Short mmCIF file of C-alpha atoms and ligand atoms in Angstrom, two decimals:
data_model
loop_
_atom_site.label_atom_id
_atom_site.label_comp_id
_atom_site.label_asym_id
_atom_site.label_seq_id
_atom_site.Cartn_x
_atom_site.Cartn_y
_atom_site.Cartn_z
CA MET G 202 7.62 -19.43 -4.27
CA PRO G 203 5.28 -18.17 -1.26
CA LEU G 204 3.29 -14.90 -2.02
CA VAL G 205 4.53 -12.76 1.44
CA ASN G 206 6.04 -9.39 2.17
CA PRO G 207 9.59 -9.34 2.76
CA GLN G 208 10.48 -9.51 6.29
CA PRO G 209 11.01 -6.24 7.94
CA LEU G 210 14.84 -5.15 7.90
CA THR G 211 16.80 -3.66 10.39
CA PHE G 212 18.96 -1.88 7.58
CA PRO G 213 18.63 2.10 7.91
CA LEU G 214 16.29 2.43 4.90
CA SER G 215 14.53 5.70 3.24
CA GLU G 216 10.96 6.34 4.24
CA ALA G 217 10.13 5.29 0.53
CA ALA G 218 11.96 1.85 0.82
CA ARG G 219 10.49 1.04 4.10
CA HIS G 220 7.24 0.97 2.70
CA ILE G 221 8.06 -1.25 -0.28
CA GLN G 222 5.97 -4.25 -0.65
CA ARG G 223 7.01 -7.33 -2.44
CA SER G 224 5.98 -7.19 -5.82
CA VAL G 225 3.01 -9.57 -6.19
CA MET G 226 2.81 -9.36 -9.76
CA ARG G 227 6.48 -10.25 -10.57
CA ASP G 228 5.52 -13.34 -8.17
CA LEU G 229 2.73 -14.35 -9.99
CA ILE G 230 4.35 -14.07 -13.18
CA ALA G 231 7.25 -16.33 -11.85
CA LEU G 232 5.08 -18.70 -10.67
CA GLY G 233 2.96 -18.76 -14.35
CA ALA G 234 6.58 -19.12 -15.94
CA ARG G 235 6.71 -22.94 -14.80
CA PRO G 236 6.74 -25.17 -17.96
CA GLU G 237 3.84 -27.39 -17.03
CA VAL G 238 1.67 -23.89 -16.38
CA ILE G 239 -0.23 -22.13 -19.44
CA SER G 240 0.35 -18.31 -18.30
CA PHE G 241 -2.02 -15.65 -19.04
CA ALA G 242 -0.17 -13.51 -16.77
CA GLY G 243 2.32 -11.63 -18.20
CA GLY G 244 2.25 -8.35 -20.66
CA LEU G 245 4.25 -10.24 -23.19
CA PRO G 246 4.17 -9.90 -26.85
CA ALA G 247 4.00 -12.92 -28.53
CA ALA G 248 7.44 -14.60 -28.05
CA ASP G 249 7.31 -16.57 -31.25
CA CYS G 250 6.63 -13.16 -33.18
CA LEU G 251 10.04 -11.53 -31.82
CA PRO G 252 11.63 -10.20 -35.10
CA LEU G 253 14.85 -11.92 -34.84
CA ASP G 254 16.26 -11.73 -38.58
CA GLU G 255 15.06 -8.19 -38.78
CA ILE G 256 16.96 -7.37 -35.58
CA GLN G 257 20.03 -8.96 -36.71
CA THR G 258 20.12 -7.14 -40.30
CA CYS G 259 19.79 -3.83 -38.33
CA LEU G 260 22.33 -4.56 -35.96
CA ASP G 261 24.87 -5.67 -38.70
CA ALA G 262 24.00 -2.58 -40.85
CA VAL G 263 24.30 -0.23 -37.65
CA LEU G 264 27.68 -1.57 -36.95
CA ALA G 265 29.06 -1.80 -40.58
CA ALA G 266 27.92 1.71 -41.15
CA GLU G 267 28.63 3.68 -37.78
CA GLY G 268 31.59 0.97 -36.08
CA ARG G 269 32.55 2.43 -32.67
CA ARG G 270 30.31 5.32 -32.79
CA ALA G 271 27.42 2.91 -31.88
CA LEU G 272 29.15 1.84 -28.83
CA GLN G 273 29.95 5.29 -27.28
CA TYR G 274 28.11 7.70 -24.87
CA GLY G 275 26.42 10.23 -27.04
CA PRO G 276 23.57 12.42 -27.03
CA PRO G 277 19.80 11.36 -28.01
CA TYR G 278 20.22 10.06 -31.60
CA PRO G 279 18.89 12.69 -33.94
CA PRO G 280 17.52 10.37 -36.66
CA LEU G 281 15.69 8.55 -34.17
CA ARG G 282 14.00 11.72 -32.69
CA GLU G 283 13.12 12.57 -36.35
CA TRP G 284 11.44 9.46 -37.02
CA ILE G 285 9.45 9.67 -33.81
CA ALA G 286 8.44 13.21 -34.44
CA GLY G 287 7.12 12.36 -38.10
CA TYR G 288 5.17 9.33 -36.73
CA MET G 289 3.64 11.65 -34.11
CA ARG G 290 2.99 14.33 -37.08
CA ARG G 291 1.24 11.22 -38.91
CA ARG G 292 -0.97 10.65 -35.85
CA GLY G 293 -2.27 14.24 -35.76
CA VAL G 294 -0.01 15.57 -33.18
CA ALA G 295 1.79 18.78 -33.63
CA CYS G 296 5.21 17.54 -32.76
CA ALA G 297 9.10 18.75 -33.92
CA VAL G 298 12.20 17.12 -32.99
CA GLU G 299 12.44 19.46 -30.13
CA ASN G 300 9.46 17.59 -28.40
CA VAL G 301 10.87 14.36 -28.63
CA PHE G 302 12.60 13.08 -25.39
CA ILE G 303 13.97 9.72 -25.56
CA THR G 304 13.62 7.20 -22.58
CA ASN G 305 14.67 3.50 -21.68
CA GLY G 306 10.94 2.54 -22.27
CA ALA G 307 7.63 3.80 -20.85
CA GLN G 308 8.15 2.84 -17.42
CA GLN G 309 11.07 4.98 -17.30
CA ALA G 310 8.95 7.90 -19.08
CA LEU G 311 6.73 7.52 -16.25
CA GLU G 312 9.24 7.83 -13.48
CA ILE G 313 10.80 10.55 -14.84
CA LEU G 314 7.42 12.38 -14.96
CA GLY G 315 6.90 11.38 -11.50
CA ARG G 316 9.82 13.18 -10.82
CA LEU G 317 8.83 16.24 -12.50
CA LEU G 318 5.34 16.80 -11.35
CA LEU G 319 4.59 14.89 -8.12
CA ASP G 320 5.52 15.82 -4.48
CA PRO G 321 4.84 13.63 -1.24
CA GLY G 322 1.08 14.26 -0.15
CA GLU G 323 0.01 15.71 -3.19
CA PRO G 324 -2.96 14.18 -5.09
CA ALA G 325 -3.05 12.43 -8.74
CA VAL G 326 -5.47 11.25 -10.60
CA VAL G 327 -5.46 7.54 -12.11
CA GLU G 328 -7.97 5.20 -13.76
CA ALA G 329 -10.06 3.37 -11.45
CA LEU G 330 -8.41 0.26 -13.01
CA THR G 331 -4.72 0.82 -13.93
CA PHE G 332 -1.31 -0.34 -14.96
CA THR G 333 0.67 -1.41 -12.25
CA GLY G 334 3.76 0.65 -13.11
CA ILE G 335 1.67 3.83 -13.14
CA GLY G 336 0.46 3.08 -9.44
CA GLN G 337 4.16 2.24 -8.78
CA VAL G 338 5.51 5.59 -9.83
CA MET G 339 2.98 7.61 -8.09
CA HIS G 340 3.33 5.57 -4.66
CA ALA G 341 7.32 6.20 -4.76
CA HIS G 342 6.55 10.02 -5.22
CA GLY G 343 4.15 9.93 -2.18
CA ALA G 344 1.12 10.89 -4.20
CA ARG G 345 -2.57 10.49 -2.66
CA LEU G 346 -4.34 8.64 -5.46
CA ARG G 347 -7.75 9.69 -6.85
CA ALA G 348 -9.64 7.06 -8.96
CA ALA G 349 -11.25 8.20 -11.76
CA ALA G 350 -14.52 5.87 -12.44
CA LEU G 351 -14.48 4.25 -15.99
CA ASP G 352 -16.66 2.19 -18.09
CA LEU G 353 -15.10 -1.62 -19.38
CA GLU G 354 -15.59 -1.00 -22.77
CA THR G 355 -15.16 2.83 -23.38
CA GLY G 356 -12.45 3.85 -20.79
CA VAL G 357 -12.49 6.51 -18.30
CA ASP G 358 -15.54 8.90 -17.78
CA PRO G 359 -14.70 12.56 -18.81
CA ALA G 360 -17.13 14.15 -16.33
CA GLY G 361 -15.87 11.63 -13.49
CA PHE G 362 -12.53 12.62 -14.48
CA GLU G 363 -13.01 16.00 -14.29
CA ARG G 364 -14.41 15.90 -10.98
CA ALA G 365 -11.55 13.73 -9.66
CA LEU G 366 -9.14 16.36 -11.17
CA LEU G 367 -10.78 19.01 -8.70
CA GLU G 368 -11.90 16.91 -5.97
CA ASP G 369 -11.93 18.96 -2.43
CA GLY G 370 -11.06 22.26 -4.40
CA ARG G 371 -7.53 21.22 -4.57
CA PRO G 372 -6.51 20.28 -8.07
CA ALA G 373 -4.54 17.17 -8.62
CA ARG G 374 -0.91 17.45 -9.52
CA VAL G 375 -1.26 14.99 -12.65
CA ALA G 376 -3.33 12.67 -14.06
CA ALA G 377 -2.60 9.55 -16.13
CA VAL G 378 -4.68 7.62 -18.70
CA ILE G 379 -4.03 4.90 -21.01
CA PRO G 380 -5.96 5.69 -24.13
CA ASP G 381 -5.89 2.43 -26.29
CA PHE G 382 -6.17 -1.28 -25.17
CA ASN G 383 -6.05 -0.26 -21.69
CA ASN G 384 -3.81 -2.49 -19.33
CA PRO G 385 -5.70 -4.28 -17.91
CA THR G 386 -9.08 -3.70 -19.25
CA GLY G 387 -8.28 -3.76 -23.15
CA ALA G 388 -10.85 -1.06 -23.48
CA SER G 389 -10.11 1.81 -25.62
CA LEU G 390 -11.26 5.78 -25.13
CA THR G 391 -14.14 6.56 -27.89
CA PRO G 392 -13.49 9.44 -30.36
CA ALA G 393 -15.74 11.62 -28.31
CA LYS G 394 -13.62 11.00 -25.24
CA ARG G 395 -10.32 12.23 -26.28
CA PRO G 396 -11.02 15.73 -26.87
CA ALA G 397 -13.25 15.82 -23.75
CA LEU G 398 -10.17 14.50 -21.66
CA ALA G 399 -7.74 17.02 -23.09
CA ALA G 400 -10.56 19.58 -22.43
CA ALA G 401 -10.98 18.50 -18.92
CA ALA G 402 -7.36 18.74 -18.13
CA ALA G 403 -6.90 22.23 -19.72
CA ARG G 404 -9.79 23.68 -17.77
CA ALA G 405 -8.31 22.27 -14.44
CA GLY G 406 -4.78 23.13 -15.36
CA VAL G 407 -3.62 19.57 -14.74
CA PRO G 408 -0.57 17.73 -16.71
CA LEU G 409 -2.18 14.64 -18.32
CA ILE G 410 -0.03 11.85 -18.81
CA GLU G 411 -1.01 9.82 -21.99
CA ASP G 412 0.73 6.29 -21.53
CA ASP G 413 0.45 4.89 -25.10
CA PRO G 414 2.26 1.74 -25.63
CA TYR G 415 -0.46 -0.10 -27.21
CA SER G 416 -2.05 2.10 -30.18
CA LEU G 417 -0.06 0.41 -33.05
CA LEU G 418 -1.47 -2.90 -31.90
CA ARG G 419 -4.85 -2.52 -33.63
CA TYR G 420 -6.38 -5.40 -35.49
CA ALA G 421 -10.14 -4.17 -35.64
CA GLY G 422 -11.63 -0.90 -35.77
CA GLU G 423 -10.62 2.85 -36.78
CA THR G 424 -7.15 3.99 -36.03
CA LEU G 425 -7.78 7.03 -33.52
CA PRO G 426 -5.84 10.16 -32.72
CA PRO G 427 -4.07 10.14 -29.30
CA ILE G 428 -5.56 12.79 -26.72
CA LYS G 429 -2.50 14.70 -27.25
CA ALA G 430 -3.79 15.46 -31.03
CA TYR G 431 -6.58 17.68 -29.16
CA ASP G 432 -3.96 19.23 -26.57
CA ASP G 433 -4.34 22.96 -27.12
CA ALA G 434 -3.26 23.89 -23.55
CA GLY G 435 0.21 22.24 -24.04
CA LEU G 436 -0.82 20.06 -20.72
CA VAL G 437 -0.60 16.38 -22.25
CA LEU G 438 2.72 14.63 -21.78
CA TYR G 439 2.50 11.90 -24.29
CA ILE G 440 4.43 8.63 -23.76
CA GLY G 441 5.37 6.05 -26.65
CA SER G 442 7.25 2.88 -26.65
CA PHE G 443 9.02 0.28 -28.77
CA SER G 444 8.36 -2.52 -26.42
CA LYS G 445 5.29 -3.87 -27.49
CA VAL G 446 5.69 -3.17 -31.37
CA ILE G 447 9.33 -4.25 -31.90
CA ALA G 448 10.86 -5.90 -28.77
CA PRO G 449 10.81 -5.28 -24.91
CA ALA G 450 14.68 -5.70 -24.68
CA LEU G 451 15.26 -2.58 -26.66
CA ARG G 452 14.22 -0.48 -23.48
CA LEU G 453 13.35 2.23 -25.76
CA GLY G 454 10.40 4.82 -25.65
CA TRP G 455 9.83 8.34 -25.77
CA ILE G 456 7.96 11.44 -24.03
CA VAL G 457 6.28 14.34 -26.35
CA ALA G 458 6.23 17.30 -24.40
CA PRO G 459 6.77 21.19 -24.48
CA ALA G 460 10.10 21.68 -25.75
CA ASP G 461 11.26 24.10 -23.02
CA LEU G 462 10.47 21.21 -20.45
CA LEU G 463 13.35 18.96 -22.17
CA PRO G 464 16.42 20.56 -20.36
CA ARG G 465 14.57 19.57 -16.91
CA LEU G 466 13.55 16.04 -18.07
CA THR G 467 17.10 15.52 -19.37
CA VAL G 468 18.48 16.23 -15.59
CA LEU G 469 15.78 14.53 -13.96
CA ARG G 470 16.73 11.41 -15.70
CA GLU G 471 20.67 11.65 -15.94
CA SER G 472 20.54 10.26 -12.07
CA LEU G 473 18.86 7.23 -13.51
CA ASP G 474 20.89 6.12 -16.19
CA LEU G 475 22.62 8.97 -17.85
CA GLU G 476 20.93 8.13 -21.37
CA SER G 477 19.90 5.44 -23.92
CA SER G 478 22.18 3.00 -25.74
CA GLN G 479 23.45 4.72 -28.79
CA LEU G 480 23.54 1.23 -30.32
CA LEU G 481 20.00 0.35 -29.66
CA GLN G 482 18.52 3.63 -30.94
CA ARG G 483 20.35 3.12 -34.05
CA VAL G 484 18.91 -0.24 -34.26
CA ALA G 485 15.36 0.89 -33.75
CA THR G 486 15.73 3.62 -36.40
CA GLU G 487 17.16 1.45 -38.64
CA PHE G 488 14.07 -1.23 -38.07
CA ALA G 489 11.61 1.73 -38.50
CA GLN G 490 13.68 3.50 -41.69
CA ARG G 491 13.68 -0.01 -43.32
CA GLY G 492 10.14 -0.48 -42.90
CA PHE G 493 10.14 -3.25 -40.79
CA LEU G 494 8.01 -1.58 -38.17
CA GLU G 495 4.80 -1.94 -40.55
CA SER G 496 5.48 -5.50 -41.66
CA HIS G 497 5.95 -6.44 -38.19
CA VAL G 498 3.12 -4.98 -36.64
CA GLN G 499 1.02 -6.55 -39.32
CA THR G 500 2.33 -9.62 -38.35
CA LEU G 501 1.72 -8.96 -34.69
CA ASN G 502 -1.46 -7.98 -35.09
CA ALA G 503 -2.77 -10.91 -37.13
CA ALA G 504 -1.53 -12.98 -34.67
CA ASN G 505 -2.89 -11.30 -31.84
CA LEU G 506 -6.54 -11.17 -33.49
CA ALA G 507 -6.40 -14.96 -33.73
CA ARG G 508 -5.28 -15.43 -30.15
CA ARG G 509 -8.04 -13.03 -28.87
CA ASP G 510 -10.56 -15.01 -30.86
CA ALA G 511 -9.19 -18.12 -29.69
CA MET G 512 -9.47 -16.77 -26.08
CA GLN G 513 -13.33 -15.20 -26.70
CA ALA G 514 -14.36 -18.60 -28.24
CA ALA G 515 -12.79 -20.69 -25.42
CA LEU G 516 -14.31 -18.13 -22.89
CA SER G 517 -17.63 -18.84 -24.37
CA ARG G 518 -17.50 -22.26 -24.66
CA GLU G 519 -16.15 -22.77 -20.99
CA LEU G 520 -17.84 -20.12 -19.20
CA GLY G 521 -20.49 -18.35 -21.15
CA ALA G 522 -22.87 -18.89 -18.51
CA THR G 523 -20.37 -17.67 -15.69
CA ALA G 524 -18.42 -14.84 -16.66
CA SER G 525 -18.48 -11.66 -18.87
CA TRP G 526 -15.48 -10.33 -20.74
CA THR G 527 -14.22 -7.47 -22.58
CA VAL G 528 -13.93 -7.57 -26.53
CA PRO G 529 -10.65 -5.15 -27.44
CA ASP G 530 -9.91 -3.85 -30.75
CA GLY G 531 -6.18 -4.74 -30.20
CA GLY G 532 -3.46 -4.83 -27.53
CA LEU G 533 -2.74 -7.71 -25.37
CA PHE G 534 -5.22 -7.96 -23.07
CA LEU G 535 -8.79 -8.96 -22.04
CA TRP G 536 -10.70 -8.48 -18.61
CA VAL G 537 -13.02 -11.21 -17.41
CA THR G 538 -15.57 -10.58 -14.53
CA LEU G 539 -16.82 -13.23 -12.58
CA PRO G 540 -20.01 -13.67 -10.22
CA ALA G 541 -19.25 -10.83 -7.05
CA HIS G 542 -18.76 -13.80 -4.42
CA LEU G 543 -15.65 -15.21 -6.31
CA ASP G 544 -12.52 -13.39 -5.36
CA THR G 545 -9.75 -14.12 -7.89
CA ALA G 546 -6.58 -13.82 -5.80
CA ALA G 547 -8.26 -16.42 -3.57
CA LEU G 548 -8.75 -18.57 -6.39
CA PHE G 549 -5.19 -18.33 -7.72
CA PRO G 550 -3.37 -21.33 -6.04
CA ALA G 551 -5.96 -23.60 -7.36
CA ALA G 552 -5.87 -22.18 -10.63
CA LEU G 553 -1.97 -22.46 -10.43
CA GLU G 554 -2.39 -26.16 -9.12
CA ASN G 555 -4.38 -26.84 -12.32
CA GLY G 556 -1.95 -25.55 -14.39
CA VAL G 557 -2.94 -22.06 -15.25
CA ALA G 558 -2.16 -18.41 -14.46
CA TYR G 559 -3.45 -15.14 -14.33
CA ILE G 560 -3.34 -11.64 -12.75
CA PRO G 561 -6.19 -11.03 -10.30
CA GLY G 562 -8.28 -7.83 -10.63
CA VAL G 563 -7.30 -6.28 -7.23
CA HIS G 564 -3.72 -5.88 -8.36
CA PHE G 565 -4.68 -3.16 -10.99
CA SER G 566 -7.43 -1.31 -8.65
CA ALA G 567 -6.76 2.07 -7.64
CA ASP G 568 -10.21 1.92 -5.60
CA GLY G 569 -10.13 -1.54 -3.92
CA ARG G 570 -13.01 -3.02 -6.30
CA HIS G 571 -12.96 -5.62 -8.82
CA ALA G 572 -11.87 -8.35 -6.66
CA ASN G 573 -13.88 -10.96 -8.75
CA ALA G 574 -12.27 -9.79 -11.98
CA LEU G 575 -8.99 -10.90 -13.62
CA ARG G 576 -6.79 -9.94 -16.42
CA LEU G 577 -5.95 -12.37 -19.38
CA ASN G 578 -3.00 -11.90 -21.62
CA TYR G 579 -3.65 -13.64 -25.26
CA SER G 580 -0.71 -12.79 -27.04
CA ASN G 581 1.82 -14.92 -25.91
CA ASN G 582 0.07 -18.45 -26.35
CA THR G 583 -0.83 -20.32 -29.32
CA PRO G 584 -4.50 -20.78 -29.99
CA GLU G 585 -4.37 -24.30 -28.93
CA ARG G 586 -2.76 -23.39 -25.45
CA ILE G 587 -5.21 -20.80 -24.89
CA ALA G 588 -8.05 -23.19 -25.46
CA GLU G 589 -6.58 -25.66 -23.00
CA GLY G 590 -5.47 -22.83 -20.46
CA ILE G 591 -9.01 -21.39 -20.41
CA ARG G 592 -10.04 -24.92 -19.99
CA ARG G 593 -8.31 -25.38 -16.77
CA LEU G 594 -9.12 -22.15 -15.67
CA ALA G 595 -12.83 -22.82 -15.98
CA SER G 596 -12.75 -25.83 -14.37
CA VAL G 597 -11.47 -24.04 -11.08
CA ILE G 598 -14.22 -21.43 -11.40
CA LYS G 599 -17.03 -23.67 -11.95
CA GLU G 600 -16.35 -25.67 -9.04
CA ARG G 601 -16.92 -22.37 -7.10
CA ALA G 602 -19.51 -20.42 -9.03
C1 PLP R 98 0.42 0.85 -20.00
C2 PLP R 98 1.50 0.67 -19.96
N1 PLP R 98 2.57 1.53 -19.54
C3 PLP R 98 4.00 1.33 -19.76
C4 PLP R 98 4.39 -0.08 -19.60
C5 PLP R 98 6.14 -0.17 -19.66
O1 PLP R 98 6.45 -0.42 -20.74
P1 PLP R 98 8.05 -0.43 -21.33
O2 PLP R 98 8.33 -1.81 -21.65
O3 PLP R 98 8.11 0.53 -22.49
O4 PLP R 98 8.63 0.30 -19.97
C6 PLP R 98 3.52 -0.98 -20.04
C7 PLP R 98 4.21 -2.34 -20.07
O5 PLP R 98 3.38 -3.41 -19.78
C8 PLP R 98 2.38 -1.08 -19.82
O6 PLP R 98 1.26 -1.80 -19.97
#
């Protein structure tokens, strides 16, 4: 598949649609899906760990107990909102059922918050390296991006973040930060940075989206409270997701927001898809209430740790003298930096030819830097395939280093 932008269309399109570029990320992931390629490109949870039997058990239980009610339209499922509120409280967040808004995944939550907060031409702050889905929402709403500097090991810098919020004396409309096991860097905010970011948002009066699909995936170090736990001003809008901790196919996530915003969120979301699946909300609730979530997360984290270790060992062996990389305490990714003269987007075709795929750093960059870096996913390959994939990647890099 060629990596090109779509042909210009003569069809009368909206301003936003006219500027859409082909999704290079999707292209790269599709290229990596060929069977002969070992792909470190997608953000996929371990396919061999997806909880098939537990989902079957929950589905059977839901259909037996609720029958056709589970197949109907309906309001957000109260027991799921209750479970989420309890989970957030256990994480140190003041959260009642009235604060929980169910979405179809974290990506939809981002889009709904974009609709709530953004206008064309208005500034928005993102981490200098950020998840592509955050960038897409910001661009779709015409935001002008400001990049907040970050440290590859400890995340965004609070002082730089606050400067970005207030640049040119014009407060940003919104900021977005990924607190744990950042996509793409794997970095987690230190304990001190979390209250500092909440305080910076409060001083500037700027809503802060905390996009947190990964924090349960911790296999090392101590669990930390989210930024939302320090949100005295009520400006942090927390996003959670079941995608990475149960299954992406549930398409279920949530927003924790001030209760008086929820009626607006409901209307802003209605034009997207009306509501989340009654069936899948019940399945997720059953999964959590039966205790499957804890045991499944343990299984995932054990697998992810072994895979991270396999990737670190292979990188040390193959590229120890050439590259540096982050050492995450959880999540799905690590971030590799190559010598400055190497361009990982330019290297990609050769890597693919050699049977390995990754995502070039430039696709996550809000400030055009990091062309010599790449993101590697370690969760969705066995340690043996990881060793072989890194060997293939290293041979391409070493030829040019
Ligand atoms: C940081 C971040 N936010 C949001 C998402 C979207 O997640 P979901 O599947 O819940 O829509 C992802 C998925 O990779 C992600 O990495």
